[in-house]
Each structure stands twice: as C-alpha cells, then as structure tokens.
JSON list of C-alpha atoms in Angstrom, two decimals:
[
{"chain": "M", "resi": 1, "resn": "MET", "atom": "CA", "xyz": [-13.21, 9.63, 23.54]},
{"chain": "M", "resi": 2, "resn": "LEU", "atom": "CA", "xyz": [-12.24, 6.04, 20.95]},
{"chain": "M", "resi": 3, "resn": "ASN", "atom": "CA", "xyz": [-9.17, 4.47, 20.56]},
{"chain": "M", "resi": 4, "resn": "THR", "atom": "CA", "xyz": [-7.02, 5.43, 18.00]},
{"chain": "M", "resi": 5, "resn": "GLY", "atom": "CA", "xyz": [-6.34, 1.79, 16.88]},
{"chain": "M", "resi": 6, "resn": "PHE", "atom": "CA", "xyz": [-10.78, 1.99, 16.23]},
{"chain": "M", "resi": 7, "resn": "VAL", "atom": "CA", "xyz": [-10.72, 5.22, 14.41]},
{"chain": "M", "resi": 8, "resn": "THR", "atom": "CA", "xyz": [-7.89, 4.32, 11.68]},
{"chain": "M", "resi": 9, "resn": "LEU", "atom": "CA", "xyz": [-9.82, 0.41, 11.60]},
{"chain": "M", "resi": 10, "resn": "LEU", "atom": "CA", "xyz": [-13.11, 2.75, 11.02]},
{"chain": "M", "resi": 11, "resn": "SER", "atom": "CA", "xyz": [-11.51, 5.33, 8.20]},
{"chain": "M", "resi": 12, "resn": "PHE", "atom": "CA", "xyz": [-9.56, 2.34, 6.65]},
{"chain": "M", "resi": 13, "resn": "VAL", "atom": "CA", "xyz": [-12.75, 0.71, 6.76]},
{"chain": "M", "resi": 14, "resn": "VAL", "atom": "CA", "xyz": [-14.90, 3.49, 5.24]},
{"chain": "M", "resi": 15, "resn": "VAL", "atom": "CA", "xyz": [-12.48, 4.08, 2.39]},
{"chain": "M", "resi": 16, "resn": "PHE", "atom": "CA", "xyz": [-12.07, 1.03, 1.06]},
{"chain": "M", "resi": 17, "resn": "GLY", "atom": "CA", "xyz": [-15.66, 0.26, 0.87]},
{"chain": "M", "resi": 18, "resn": "ILE", "atom": "CA", "xyz": [-16.27, 3.99, -0.85]},
{"chain": "M", "resi": 19, "resn": "VAL", "atom": "CA", "xyz": [-13.40, 1.96, -3.36]},
{"chain": "M", "resi": 20, "resn": "PHE", "atom": "CA", "xyz": [-15.80, -1.10, -3.60]},
{"chain": "M", "resi": 21, "resn": "LEU", "atom": "CA", "xyz": [-18.68, 1.17, -4.07]},
{"chain": "M", "resi": 22, "resn": "ILE", "atom": "CA", "xyz": [-17.69, 2.89, -7.20]},
{"chain": "M", "resi": 23, "resn": "VAL", "atom": "CA", "xyz": [-15.84, -0.33, -8.57]},
{"chain": "M", "resi": 24, "resn": "ARG", "atom": "CA", "xyz": [-18.35, -1.75, -8.30]},
{"chain": "M", "resi": 25, "resn": "LYS", "atom": "CA", "xyz": [-20.67, 0.62, -10.09]},
{"chain": "M", "resi": 26, "resn": "ASN", "atom": "CA", "xyz": [-17.54, 0.47, -13.02]},
{"chain": "M", "resi": 27, "resn": "ALA", "atom": "CA", "xyz": [-17.94, -3.50, -12.82]},
{"chain": "M", "resi": 28, "resn": "ASN", "atom": "CA", "xyz": [-20.18, -3.45, -16.94]},
{"chain": "M", "resi": 29, "resn": "GLU", "atom": "CA", "xyz": [-17.31, -1.29, -18.28]},
{"chain": "M", "resi": 30, "resn": "PHE", "atom": "CA", "xyz": [-14.79, -1.96, -17.38]},
{"chain": "M", "resi": 31, "resn": "HIS", "atom": "CA", "xyz": [-12.27, -5.85, -17.25]},
{"chain": "M", "resi": 32, "resn": "TYR", "atom": "CA", "xyz": [-9.64, -7.35, -17.51]},
{"chain": "M", "resi": 33, "resn": "ASP", "atom": "CA", "xyz": [-8.02, -9.33, -20.48]},
{"chain": "M", "resi": 34, "resn": "GLU", "atom": "CA", "xyz": [-6.66, -12.74, -20.24]},
{"chain": "M", "resi": 35, "resn": "MET", "atom": "CA", "xyz": [-3.31, -10.72, -19.89]},
{"chain": "M", "resi": 36, "resn": "GLN", "atom": "CA", "xyz": [-3.54, -8.81, -17.00]},
{"chain": "M", "resi": 37, "resn": "LEU", "atom": "CA", "xyz": [-5.49, -12.26, -14.87]},
{"chain": "M", "resi": 38, "resn": "LYS", "atom": "CA", "xyz": [-1.93, -13.96, -15.39]},
{"chain": "M", "resi": 39, "resn": "ILE", "atom": "CA", "xyz": [0.13, -10.66, -14.37]},
{"chain": "M", "resi": 40, "resn": "ARG", "atom": "CA", "xyz": [-1.57, -10.09, -11.61]},
{"chain": "M", "resi": 41, "resn": "GLY", "atom": "CA", "xyz": [-1.41, -13.66, -10.60]},
{"chain": "M", "resi": 42, "resn": "ASP", "atom": "CA", "xyz": [1.99, -13.54, -10.85]},
{"chain": "M", "resi": 43, "resn": "ALA", "atom": "CA", "xyz": [1.66, -10.26, -8.58]},
{"chain": "M", "resi": 44, "resn": "TYR", "atom": "CA", "xyz": [-0.13, -12.21, -5.74]},
{"chain": "M", "resi": 45, "resn": "LYS", "atom": "CA", "xyz": [2.55, -14.42, -6.54]},
{"chain": "M", "resi": 46, "resn": "PHE", "atom": "CA", "xyz": [5.99, -12.14, -5.64]},
{"chain": "M", "resi": 47, "resn": "GLY", "atom": "CA", "xyz": [3.50, -10.55, -3.00]},
{"chain": "M", "resi": 48, "resn": "PHE", "atom": "CA", "xyz": [3.14, -13.15, -0.97]},
{"chain": "M", "resi": 49, "resn": "TYR", "atom": "CA", "xyz": [7.67, -14.87, -1.35]},
{"chain": "M", "resi": 50, "resn": "THR", "atom": "CA", "xyz": [7.96, -12.02, 0.11]},
{"chain": "M", "resi": 51, "resn": "ILE", "atom": "CA", "xyz": [6.53, -11.87, 2.52]},
{"chain": "M", "resi": 52, "resn": "ILE", "atom": "CA", "xyz": [7.39, -15.63, 3.46]},
{"chain": "M", "resi": 53, "resn": "ALA", "atom": "CA", "xyz": [11.33, -14.36, 2.57]},
{"chain": "M", "resi": 54, "resn": "LEU", "atom": "CA", "xyz": [10.93, -11.45, 5.33]},
{"chain": "M", "resi": 55, "resn": "LEU", "atom": "CA", "xyz": [9.24, -13.56, 8.01]},
{"chain": "M", "resi": 56, "resn": "ALA", "atom": "CA", "xyz": [12.08, -15.94, 7.77]},
{"chain": "M", "resi": 57, "resn": "VAL", "atom": "CA", "xyz": [14.38, -12.98, 8.14]},
{"chain": "M", "resi": 58, "resn": "THR", "atom": "CA", "xyz": [12.86, -11.29, 11.03]},
{"chain": "M", "resi": 59, "resn": "GLY", "atom": "CA", "xyz": [13.04, -15.14, 12.72]},
{"chain": "M", "resi": 60, "resn": "LEU", "atom": "CA", "xyz": [16.22, -15.41, 11.55]},
{"chain": "M", "resi": 61, "resn": "LEU", "atom": "CA", "xyz": [17.45, -12.06, 12.91]},
{"chain": "M", "resi": 62, "resn": "TYR", "atom": "CA", "xyz": [15.31, -12.17, 15.78]},
{"chain": "M", "resi": 63, "resn": "GLY", "atom": "CA", "xyz": [17.56, -13.98, 17.78]},
{"chain": "M", "resi": 64, "resn": "THR", "atom": "CA", "xyz": [20.80, -12.79, 16.97]},
{"chain": "M", "resi": 65, "resn": "GLU", "atom": "CA", "xyz": [22.36, -9.76, 20.06]},
{"chain": "M", "resi": 66, "resn": "GLY", "atom": "CA", "xyz": [22.56, -6.72, 17.09]},
{"chain": "M", "resi": 67, "resn": "LEU", "atom": "CA", "xyz": [20.60, -7.39, 14.52]},
{"chain": "M", "resi": 68, "resn": "ASN", "atom": "CA", "xyz": [17.28, -7.84, 16.37]},
{"chain": "M", "resi": 69, "resn": "LEU", "atom": "CA", "xyz": [14.59, -5.64, 14.48]},
{"chain": "M", "resi": 70, "resn": "LEU", "atom": "CA", "xyz": [12.55, -5.46, 18.52]},
{"chain": "M", "resi": 71, "resn": "ARG", "atom": "CA", "xyz": [14.45, -3.17, 19.57]},
{"chain": "M", "resi": 72, "resn": "TYR", "atom": "CA", "xyz": [13.90, -0.32, 17.19]},
{"chain": "M", "resi": 73, "resn": "MET", "atom": "CA", "xyz": [10.35, -1.01, 16.89]},
{"chain": "M", "resi": 74, "resn": "THR", "atom": "CA", "xyz": [7.16, -3.27, 18.40]},
{"chain": "M", "resi": 75, "resn": "THR", "atom": "CA", "xyz": [6.31, -6.54, 16.98]},
{"chain": "M", "resi": 76, "resn": "ASP", "atom": "CA", "xyz": [3.08, -5.41, 15.61]},
{"chain": "M", "resi": 77, "resn": "MET", "atom": "CA", "xyz": [4.65, -2.63, 13.64]},
{"chain": "M", "resi": 78, "resn": "LEU", "atom": "CA", "xyz": [7.32, -5.00, 12.15]},
{"chain": "M", "resi": 79, "resn": "LEU", "atom": "CA", "xyz": [4.80, -7.69, 11.02]},
{"chain": "M", "resi": 80, "resn": "PHE", "atom": "CA", "xyz": [2.82, -4.53, 9.40]},
{"chain": "M", "resi": 81, "resn": "VAL", "atom": "CA", "xyz": [6.00, -2.94, 7.55]},
{"chain": "M", "resi": 82, "resn": "ILE", "atom": "CA", "xyz": [6.04, -6.88, 6.31]},
{"chain": "M", "resi": 83, "resn": "LEU", "atom": "CA", "xyz": [1.81, -6.88, 5.48]},
{"chain": "M", "resi": 84, "resn": "TYR", "atom": "CA", "xyz": [3.16, -3.64, 3.38]},
{"chain": "M", "resi": 85, "resn": "ALA", "atom": "CA", "xyz": [6.00, -4.76, 1.75]},
{"chain": "M", "resi": 86, "resn": "GLY", "atom": "CA", "xyz": [3.93, -7.85, -0.22]},
{"chain": "M", "resi": 87, "resn": "VAL", "atom": "CA", "xyz": [1.15, -5.04, -0.90]},
{"chain": "M", "resi": 88, "resn": "ILE", "atom": "CA", "xyz": [3.30, -3.11, -2.05]},
{"chain": "M", "resi": 89, "resn": "VAL", "atom": "CA", "xyz": [5.05, -5.34, -4.24]},
{"chain": "M", "resi": 90, "resn": "PHE", "atom": "CA", "xyz": [1.64, -6.60, -5.69]},
{"chain": "M", "resi": 91, "resn": "ALA", "atom": "CA", "xyz": [0.74, -3.01, -6.55]},
{"chain": "M", "resi": 92, "resn": "VAL", "atom": "CA", "xyz": [3.57, -1.97, -7.39]},
{"chain": "M", "resi": 93, "resn": "TYR", "atom": "CA", "xyz": [4.08, -5.21, -9.99]},
{"chain": "M", "resi": 94, "resn": "SER", "atom": "CA", "xyz": [1.31, -5.40, -11.18]},
{"chain": "M", "resi": 95, "resn": "ILE", "atom": "CA", "xyz": [1.05, -0.81, -12.28]},
{"chain": "M", "resi": 96, "resn": "LEU", "atom": "CA", "xyz": [3.98, -1.00, -14.07]},
{"chain": "M", "resi": 97, "resn": "LYS", "atom": "CA", "xyz": [3.05, -3.97, -15.96]},
{"chain": "M", "resi": 98, "resn": "ASP", "atom": "CA", "xyz": [0.06, -2.18, -16.73]},
{"chain": "M", "resi": 99, "resn": "SER", "atom": "CA", "xyz": [-1.78, -4.81, -14.79]},
{"chain": "M", "resi": 100, "resn": "PHE", "atom": "CA", "xyz": [-3.61, -2.71, -12.15]},
{"chain": "M", "resi": 101, "resn": "PHE", "atom": "CA", "xyz": [-6.10, -1.09, -13.88]},
{"chain": "M", "resi": 102, "resn": "ARG", "atom": "CA", "xyz": [-8.57, -2.28, -15.27]},
{"chain": "M", "resi": 103, "resn": "VAL", "atom": "CA", "xyz": [-8.97, -2.00, -19.75]},
{"chain": "M", "resi": 104, "resn": "LEU", "atom": "CA", "xyz": [-10.22, 1.72, -19.89]},
{"chain": "M", "resi": 105, "resn": "GLU", "atom": "CA", "xyz": [-9.10, 2.73, -16.76]},
{"chain": "M", "resi": 106, "resn": "ASN", "atom": "CA", "xyz": [-7.02, 5.38, -16.51]},
{"chain": "M", "resi": 107, "resn": "GLY", "atom": "CA", "xyz": [-6.18, 5.19, -12.75]},
{"chain": "M", "resi": 108, "resn": "ASN", "atom": "CA", "xyz": [-7.06, 9.30, -11.88]},
{"chain": "M", "resi": 109, "resn": "ARG", "atom": "CA", "xyz": [-9.05, 7.98, -8.96]},
{"chain": "M", "resi": 110, "resn": "TYR", "atom": "CA", "xyz": [-6.50, 5.87, -6.98]},
{"chain": "M", "resi": 111, "resn": "LEU", "atom": "CA", "xyz": [-4.43, 8.60, -7.66]},
{"chain": "M", "resi": 112, "resn": "LEU", "atom": "CA", "xyz": [-6.71, 11.14, -5.79]},
{"chain": "M", "resi": 113, "resn": "LEU", "atom": "CA", "xyz": [-6.99, 8.38, -3.35]},
{"chain": "M", "resi": 114, "resn": "CYS", "atom": "CA", "xyz": [-3.41, 7.85, -2.88]},
{"chain": "M", "resi": 115, "resn": "ALA", "atom": "CA", "xyz": [-2.51, 11.48, -2.18]},
{"chain": "M", "resi": 116, "resn": "CYS", "atom": "CA", "xyz": [-6.34, 12.16, -0.13]},
{"chain": "M", "resi": 117, "resn": "ILE", "atom": "CA", "xyz": [-4.49, 9.49, 2.45]},
{"chain": "M", "resi": 118, "resn": "ILE", "atom": "CA", "xyz": [-0.99, 10.83, 1.61]},
{"chain": "M", "resi": 119, "resn": "MET", "atom": "CA", "xyz": [-2.62, 13.70, 2.86]},
{"chain": "M", "resi": 120, "resn": "SER", "atom": "CA", "xyz": [-4.21, 12.53, 5.63]},
{"chain": "M", "resi": 121, "resn": "ASN", "atom": "CA", "xyz": [-0.87, 10.18, 7.05]},
{"chain": "M", "resi": 122, "resn": "THR", "atom": "CA", "xyz": [1.67, 13.51, 6.67]},
{"chain": "M", "resi": 123, "resn": "ALA", "atom": "CA", "xyz": [-0.67, 15.64, 8.93]},
{"chain": "M", "resi": 124, "resn": "SER", "atom": "CA", "xyz": [-1.54, 13.11, 11.43]},
{"chain": "M", "resi": 125, "resn": "LEU", "atom": "CA", "xyz": [2.27, 12.74, 12.11]},
{"chain": "M", "resi": 126, "resn": "VAL", "atom": "CA", "xyz": [3.28, 15.82, 12.49]},
{"chain": "M", "resi": 127, "resn": "GLN", "atom": "CA", "xyz": [1.29, 16.02, 15.06]},
{"chain": "M", "resi": 128, "resn": "ARG", "atom": "CA", "xyz": [2.15, 12.91, 16.86]},
{"chain": "M", "resi": 129, "resn": "ILE", "atom": "CA", "xyz": [5.48, 13.57, 16.09]},
{"chain": "M", "resi": 130, "resn": "GLN", "atom": "CA", "xyz": [4.98, 17.68, 17.36]},
{"chain": "M", "resi": 131, "resn": "THR", "atom": "CA", "xyz": [3.43, 16.53, 20.50]},
{"chain": "M", "resi": 132, "resn": "GLY", "atom": "CA", "xyz": [6.18, 14.17, 20.99]},
{"chain": "M", "resi": 133, "resn": "ARG", "atom": "CA", "xyz": [4.88, 11.22, 20.96]},
{"chain": "M", "resi": 134, "resn": "PHE", "atom": "CA", "xyz": [5.99, 9.67, 17.87]},
{"chain": "M", "resi": 135, "resn": "LEU", "atom": "CA", "xyz": [9.33, 7.39, 18.59]},
{"chain": "M", "resi": 136, "resn": "GLU", "atom": "CA", "xyz": [8.83, 5.85, 22.71]},
{"chain": "M", "resi": 137, "resn": "ASN", "atom": "CA", "xyz": [12.25, 5.37, 23.75]},
{"chain": "M", "resi": 138, "resn": "GLY", "atom": "CA", "xyz": [13.38, 4.89, 20.83]},
{"chain": "M", "resi": 139, "resn": "VAL", "atom": "CA", "xyz": [11.45, 2.28, 20.10]},
{"chain": "M", "resi": 140, "resn": "LEU", "atom": "CA", "xyz": [9.04, 2.55, 16.81]},
{"chain": "M", "resi": 141, "resn": "ASP", "atom": "CA", "xyz": [5.33, 1.46, 17.88]},
{"chain": "M", "resi": 142, "resn": "PHE", "atom": "CA", "xyz": [2.44, 0.76, 15.80]},
{"chain": "M", "resi": 143, "resn": "SER", "atom": "CA", "xyz": [-0.39, 2.47, 16.67]},
{"chain": "M", "resi": 144, "resn": "ASN", "atom": "CA", "xyz": [1.51, 5.90, 18.14]},
{"chain": "M", "resi": 145, "resn": "GLY", "atom": "CA", "xyz": [3.11, 6.66, 14.56]},
{"chain": "M", "resi": 146, "resn": "GLY", "atom": "CA", "xyz": [4.25, 3.59, 12.76]},
{"chain": "M", "resi": 147, "resn": "ALA", "atom": "CA", "xyz": [1.10, 3.11, 11.41]},
{"chain": "M", "resi": 148, "resn": "ASN", "atom": "CA", "xyz": [1.24, 6.99, 9.78]},
{"chain": "M", "resi": 149, "resn": "VAL", "atom": "CA", "xyz": [4.80, 5.92, 8.92]},
{"chain": "M", "resi": 150, "resn": "LEU", "atom": "CA", "xyz": [3.81, 2.70, 6.76]},
{"chain": "M", "resi": 151, "resn": "CYS", "atom": "CA", "xyz": [0.08, 4.41, 5.30]},
{"chain": "M", "resi": 152, "resn": "LEU", "atom": "CA", "xyz": [2.48, 7.57, 3.98]},
{"chain": "M", "resi": 153, "resn": "ILE", "atom": "CA", "xyz": [5.34, 5.68, 3.08]},
{"chain": "M", "resi": 154, "resn": "GLY", "atom": "CA", "xyz": [3.53, 2.89, 1.11]},
{"chain": "M", "resi": 155, "resn": "PHE", "atom": "CA", "xyz": [1.29, 5.01, -0.75]},
{"chain": "M", "resi": 156, "resn": "LEU", "atom": "CA", "xyz": [3.20, 6.98, -2.04]},
{"chain": "M", "resi": 157, "resn": "ILE", "atom": "CA", "xyz": [5.14, 4.29, -3.84]},
{"chain": "M", "resi": 158, "resn": "ILE", "atom": "CA", "xyz": [2.73, 3.39, -5.00]},
{"chain": "M", "resi": 159, "resn": "PHE", "atom": "CA", "xyz": [1.09, 7.31, -6.36]},
{"chain": "M", "resi": 160, "resn": "GLY", "atom": "CA", "xyz": [5.19, 7.09, -8.48]},
{"chain": "M", "resi": 161, "resn": "ALA", "atom": "CA", "xyz": [4.26, 3.85, -9.89]},
{"chain": "M", "resi": 162, "resn": "ILE", "atom": "CA", "xyz": [0.88, 5.01, -11.09]},
{"chain": "M", "resi": 163, "resn": "MET", "atom": "CA", "xyz": [2.50, 7.71, -12.25]},
{"chain": "M", "resi": 164, "resn": "ILE", "atom": "CA", "xyz": [5.77, 6.41, -13.56]},
{"chain": "M", "resi": 165, "resn": "ARG", "atom": "CA", "xyz": [3.82, 4.45, -15.16]},
{"chain": "M", "resi": 166, "resn": "LYS", "atom": "CA", "xyz": [1.84, 7.15, -16.66]},
{"chain": "M", "resi": 167, "resn": "VAL", "atom": "CA", "xyz": [3.77, 8.95, -18.23]},
{"chain": "M", "resi": 168, "resn": "SER", "atom": "CA", "xyz": [5.57, 6.23, -19.65]},
{"chain": "M", "resi": 169, "resn": "GLY", "atom": "CA", "xyz": [1.89, 5.18, -21.68]},
{"chain": "M", "resi": 170, "resn": "ASN", "atom": "CA", "xyz": [2.20, 9.01, -22.44]},
{"chain": "M", "resi": 171, "resn": "GLY", "atom": "CA", "xyz": [4.88, 8.38, -24.62]},
{"chain": "M", "resi": 172, "resn": "GLU", "atom": "CA", "xyz": [4.22, 5.10, -25.87]},
{"chain": "M", "resi": 173, "resn": "GLU", "atom": "CA", "xyz": [0.39, 6.05, -27.24]},
{"chain": "M", "resi": 174, "resn": "ASP", "atom": "CA", "xyz": [2.98, 9.06, -28.89]},
{"chain": "M", "resi": 175, "resn": "GLU", "atom": "CA", "xyz": [5.45, 6.58, -30.51]},
{"chain": "M", "resi": 176, "resn": "LYS", "atom": "CA", "xyz": [2.42, 4.24, -31.80]},
{"chain": "M", "resi": 177, "resn": "SER", "atom": "CA", "xyz": [0.38, 7.37, -33.40]}
]
C-alpha cells in the first residue's frame, strides 16, 4: 500500500502539471499587463511578509507555556499553516486587485479546479473523521487530516475571493455600458 503522503504529493504534481500545460497552451493569447505585474509583485511581497511575521510570532510563542501552538498541532502542520497563509494572502490580494488572471482570462477554469479540490478534500476529511484518525491525543497532524483541512480552508477562501471579484466585476461592467 502506498504512503498517503506520497499519494498526496503525486496528486498535487498531477494537478499542477495539468494546470501548467493549460496555461502554456494559452500563453500566446493571454498575458499580464504592466499594472497587473506590479500588483502581483506587491502581492508576493505581502505573502512573504505574512510568512515572516507568522514565523516570528510562532518563534516567540514557542517558549511560552500557555500559548505554545505545538500543544494543538504538530510542527509540520504548523509550518504548512504558515506557508498556506502566505499563499492565500498572495492569491486573495491578486484576485481582489484584478491581477490574478491574465488579460482576457475569465477564471472559470480556476473556479472548477478550486471546486474539485474542495470536494476531494471534504470527502477525505469526512472519511478521516469517521474512522477516528483525525485528531491523535487532541493534536492535529498534517498527514492525518491536517492537509485536508488546510486545502479545504485555503481553496474555499480563494474560491470565495474569485466569486466576489466576479460578482463585483459584473457590476462594474454594467455601470460602464
């Protein structure tokens, strides 16, 4: 039987490989304009600062008796929470500033991808909870459902940001016409 971590890694590689091929196929007709590139640079910066700040706070809380996060989650889970926070900051900032998608790209494929990831992680998380393998001694472990929680929450936030942008973008287009 395959290790669940290997299967998870392999599934991410396959999904991102497919997305990469789709993006490469459409690279000639879609591009980022100068303003989008500047906003994306700011988004990367904000995501990086988020990671640095969360690592600093985690380091300060590490020695504190009552506030040590390792009582609630394993070290790998905590580090992935910090990593996902940085990625989510980048994605949401870019989406809300209309710089996540390239010029003339509507983002429907990303919505479909987010929906697939949300559904698969929800099913896996429910299965882990039903079998009792979700929390071990009250500690959330990355390999025992923590990855599912992170993906579920992260992609729900990104999905929500895309939907908010689409709804607010449609209102702006109606005002212009």
